[in-house]
CSV table of C-alpha atoms in Angstrom, one decimal:
chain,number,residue,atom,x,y,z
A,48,UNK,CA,58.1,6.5,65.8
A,49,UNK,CA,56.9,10.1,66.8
A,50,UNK,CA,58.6,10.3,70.4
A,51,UNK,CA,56.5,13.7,72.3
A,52,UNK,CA,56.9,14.6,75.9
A,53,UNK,CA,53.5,16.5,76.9
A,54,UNK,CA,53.7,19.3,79.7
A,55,UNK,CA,49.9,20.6,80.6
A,56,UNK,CA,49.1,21.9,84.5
A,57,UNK,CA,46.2,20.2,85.0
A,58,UNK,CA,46.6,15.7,85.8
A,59,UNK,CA,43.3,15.4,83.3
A,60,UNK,CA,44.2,16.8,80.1
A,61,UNK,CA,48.0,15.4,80.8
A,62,UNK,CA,46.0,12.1,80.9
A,63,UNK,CA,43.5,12.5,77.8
A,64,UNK,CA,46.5,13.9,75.5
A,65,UNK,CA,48.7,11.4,76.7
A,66,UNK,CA,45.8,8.1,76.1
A,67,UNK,CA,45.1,10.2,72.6
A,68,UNK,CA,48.7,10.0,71.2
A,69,UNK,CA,49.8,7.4,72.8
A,70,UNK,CA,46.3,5.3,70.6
A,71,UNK,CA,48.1,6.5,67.3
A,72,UNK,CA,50.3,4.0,65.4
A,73,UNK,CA,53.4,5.8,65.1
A,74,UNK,CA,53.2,8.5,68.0
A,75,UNK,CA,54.7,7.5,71.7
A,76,UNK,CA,54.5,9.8,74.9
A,77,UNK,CA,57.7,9.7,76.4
A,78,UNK,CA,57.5,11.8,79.2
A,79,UNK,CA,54.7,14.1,80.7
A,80,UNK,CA,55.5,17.3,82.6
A,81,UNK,CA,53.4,19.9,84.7
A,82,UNK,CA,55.2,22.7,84.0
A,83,UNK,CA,57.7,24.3,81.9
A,84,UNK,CA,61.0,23.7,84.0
A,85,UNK,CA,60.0,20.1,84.4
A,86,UNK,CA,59.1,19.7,80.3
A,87,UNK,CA,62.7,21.3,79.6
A,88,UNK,CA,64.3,18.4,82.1
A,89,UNK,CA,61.8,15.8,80.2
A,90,UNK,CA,63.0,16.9,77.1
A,91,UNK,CA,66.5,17.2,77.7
A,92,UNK,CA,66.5,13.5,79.6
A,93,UNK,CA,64.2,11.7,77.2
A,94,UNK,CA,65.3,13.8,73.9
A,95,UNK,CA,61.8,13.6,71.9
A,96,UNK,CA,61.2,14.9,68.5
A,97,UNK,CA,57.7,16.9,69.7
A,98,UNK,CA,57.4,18.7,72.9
A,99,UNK,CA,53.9,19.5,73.3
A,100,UNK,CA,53.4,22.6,75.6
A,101,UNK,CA,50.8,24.2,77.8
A,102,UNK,CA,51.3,28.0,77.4
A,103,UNK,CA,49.9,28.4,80.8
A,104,UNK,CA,51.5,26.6,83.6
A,105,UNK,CA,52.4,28.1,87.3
A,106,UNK,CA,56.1,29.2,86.9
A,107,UNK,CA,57.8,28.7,83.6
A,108,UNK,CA,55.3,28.5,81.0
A,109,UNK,CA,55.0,27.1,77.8
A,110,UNK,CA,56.8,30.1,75.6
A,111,UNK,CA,60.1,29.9,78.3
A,112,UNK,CA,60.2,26.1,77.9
A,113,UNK,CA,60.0,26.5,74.5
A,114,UNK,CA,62.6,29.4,74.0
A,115,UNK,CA,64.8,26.9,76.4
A,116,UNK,CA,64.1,23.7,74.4
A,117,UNK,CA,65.0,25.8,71.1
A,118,UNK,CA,68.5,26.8,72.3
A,119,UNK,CA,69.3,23.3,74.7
A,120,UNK,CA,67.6,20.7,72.5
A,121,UNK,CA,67.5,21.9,69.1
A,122,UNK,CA,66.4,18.7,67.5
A,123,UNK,CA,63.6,18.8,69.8
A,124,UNK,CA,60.7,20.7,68.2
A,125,UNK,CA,57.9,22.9,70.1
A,126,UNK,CA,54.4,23.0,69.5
A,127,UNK,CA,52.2,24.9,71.8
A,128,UNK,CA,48.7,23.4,72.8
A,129,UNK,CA,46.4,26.6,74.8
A,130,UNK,CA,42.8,28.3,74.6
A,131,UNK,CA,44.9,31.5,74.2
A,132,UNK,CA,44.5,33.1,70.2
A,133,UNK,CA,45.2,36.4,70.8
A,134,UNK,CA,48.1,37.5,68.3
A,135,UNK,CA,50.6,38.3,71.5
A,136,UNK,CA,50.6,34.9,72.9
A,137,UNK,CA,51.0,33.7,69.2
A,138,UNK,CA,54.2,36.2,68.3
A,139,UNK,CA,56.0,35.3,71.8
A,140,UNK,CA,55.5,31.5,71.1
A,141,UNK,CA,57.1,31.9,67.9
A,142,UNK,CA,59.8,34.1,68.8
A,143,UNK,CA,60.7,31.5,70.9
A,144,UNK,CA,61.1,28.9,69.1
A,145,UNK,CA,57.5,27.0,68.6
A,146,UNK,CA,57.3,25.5,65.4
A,147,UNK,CA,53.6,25.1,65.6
A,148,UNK,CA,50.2,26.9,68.0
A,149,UNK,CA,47.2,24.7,68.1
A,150,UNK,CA,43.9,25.7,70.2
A,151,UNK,CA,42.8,23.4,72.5
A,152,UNK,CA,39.5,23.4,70.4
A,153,UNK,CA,41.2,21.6,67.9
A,154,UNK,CA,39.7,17.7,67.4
A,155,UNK,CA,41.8,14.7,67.9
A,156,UNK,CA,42.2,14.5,64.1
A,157,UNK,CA,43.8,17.9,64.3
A,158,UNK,CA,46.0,17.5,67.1
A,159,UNK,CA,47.8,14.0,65.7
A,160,UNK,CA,47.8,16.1,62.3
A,161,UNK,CA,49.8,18.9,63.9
A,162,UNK,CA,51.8,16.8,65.9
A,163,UNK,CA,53.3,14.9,62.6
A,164,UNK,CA,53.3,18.2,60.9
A,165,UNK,CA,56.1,19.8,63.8
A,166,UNK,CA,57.9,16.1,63.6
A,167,UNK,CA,58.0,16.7,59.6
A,168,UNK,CA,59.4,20.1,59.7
A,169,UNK,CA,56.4,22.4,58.9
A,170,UNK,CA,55.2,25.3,60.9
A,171,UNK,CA,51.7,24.5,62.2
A,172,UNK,CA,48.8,27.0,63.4
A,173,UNK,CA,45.0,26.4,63.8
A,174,UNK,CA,43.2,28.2,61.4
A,175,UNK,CA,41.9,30.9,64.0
A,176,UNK,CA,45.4,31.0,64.9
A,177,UNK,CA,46.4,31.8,61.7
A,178,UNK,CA,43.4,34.4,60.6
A,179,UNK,CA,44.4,36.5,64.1
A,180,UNK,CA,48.2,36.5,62.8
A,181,UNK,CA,47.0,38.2,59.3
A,182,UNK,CA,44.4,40.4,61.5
A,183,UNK,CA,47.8,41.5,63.3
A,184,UNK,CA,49.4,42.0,59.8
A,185,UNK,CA,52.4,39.4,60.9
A,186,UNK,CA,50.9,37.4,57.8
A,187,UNK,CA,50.0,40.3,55.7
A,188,UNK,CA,50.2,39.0,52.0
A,189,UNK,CA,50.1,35.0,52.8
A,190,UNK,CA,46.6,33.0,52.9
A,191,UNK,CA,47.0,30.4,55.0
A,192,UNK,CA,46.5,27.3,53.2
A,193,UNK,CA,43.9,24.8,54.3
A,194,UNK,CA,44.9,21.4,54.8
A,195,UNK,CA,43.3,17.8,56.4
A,196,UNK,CA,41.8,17.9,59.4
A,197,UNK,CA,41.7,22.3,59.5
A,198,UNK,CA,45.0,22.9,60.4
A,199,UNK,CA,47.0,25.2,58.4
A,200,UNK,CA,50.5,25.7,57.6
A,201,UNK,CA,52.4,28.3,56.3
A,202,UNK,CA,55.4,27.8,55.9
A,203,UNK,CA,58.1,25.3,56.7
A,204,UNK,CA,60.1,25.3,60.0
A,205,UNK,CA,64.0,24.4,60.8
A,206,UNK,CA,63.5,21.9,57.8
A,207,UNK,CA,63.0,18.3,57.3
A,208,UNK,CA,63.8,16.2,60.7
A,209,UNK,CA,65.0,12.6,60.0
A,210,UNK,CA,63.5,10.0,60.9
A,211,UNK,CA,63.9,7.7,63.8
C-alpha cells in the first residue's frame, strides 16, 4: 500500500485529491496538511512513502516542505502538485528534493500514475513540465519519453523504494 500525506491550501482540492487516491486499490491518504510546516509534521508523524505538495501555500510552501522532507524523512518522497510550469518553480522544486512536478491539469489517470511512479523510484514531470525544462536547456540532449496516461519520466530518482 502506497501511504501519501497530501498538503494543498484550499479544504476542496485537499478533499477531491484525498476521495481520488484514497478510491485507488493500493493508494491510502494518511494525513492531509494545509501548508508546508504542517505537511513536514504529517510526514514526519505518519512517515508516508508520497508527500504530495501544493507549491503555493501561505507560509512554508511546497519547495521548503520538500527541501525539509528530503533532509528529515528521506524515505519519504516529494512530488509537487501546482498550476505553476514556468522552468523556475520547476528547478527550485527539484533542487530541493521533489522527485516528481505534475500540473494540476493533469487527469486522474495521470495523477495515480505519477503518484506510483515517485513510490517506485522514478523522477516524474508532466509533459509541459518537461518540454519547459528543455526550453530552459536543463534537459538539453534528453527527449522526454512518453509514457501511460502523458506523464513523462526521465530519469530515475533516489532508486527503487521497497515495498510496504
Amino acid at each position: 500500500m502506497i501511504r501519501v500525506v497530501l498538503a494543498d491550501d484550499h479544504p476542496l482540492i485537499r478533499l477531491g485529491l484525498a476521495a481520488i487516491l484514497d478510491d485507488q486499490p493500493d493508494i491510502t491518504v494518511c494525513g492531509v496538511a494545509d501548508s508546508g510546516e504542517d505537511a513536514v509534521v504529517q510526514v514526519r508523524d505518519q512517515a508516508p512513502d508520497v508527500a504530495l505538495l501544493d507549491l503555493s501555500m501561505p507560509g512554508e510552501g511546497g519547495v521548503a516542505a520538500a527541501a525539509e522532507i528530503a533532509v528529515g524523512q528521506p524515505d519519504t518522497r516529494a512530488l509537487i502538485l501546482t498550476c505553476h510550469g514556468d522552468a523556475a518553480h520547476i528547478r527550485a522544486a527539484l533542487a530541493a528534493g521533489a522527485s516528481g512536478y505534475v500540473l494540476k491539469d493533469a487527469t486522474v489517470a495521470e495523477l495515480v500514475d505519477a503518484v506510483r511512479a515517485v513510490h517506485r523510484g522514478e523522477l516524474v514531470m508532466s509533459p509541459d513540465v518537461a518540454r519547459a525544462l528543455e526550453e530552459d536547456t536543463i534537459l538539453p540532449a534528453a527527449q522526454p519519453r512518453r509514457h501511460a496516461h502523458g506523464v513523462s519520466r526521465t530519469r530515475p530518482s533516489r532508486g527503487p523504494r521497497p515495498t510496504s
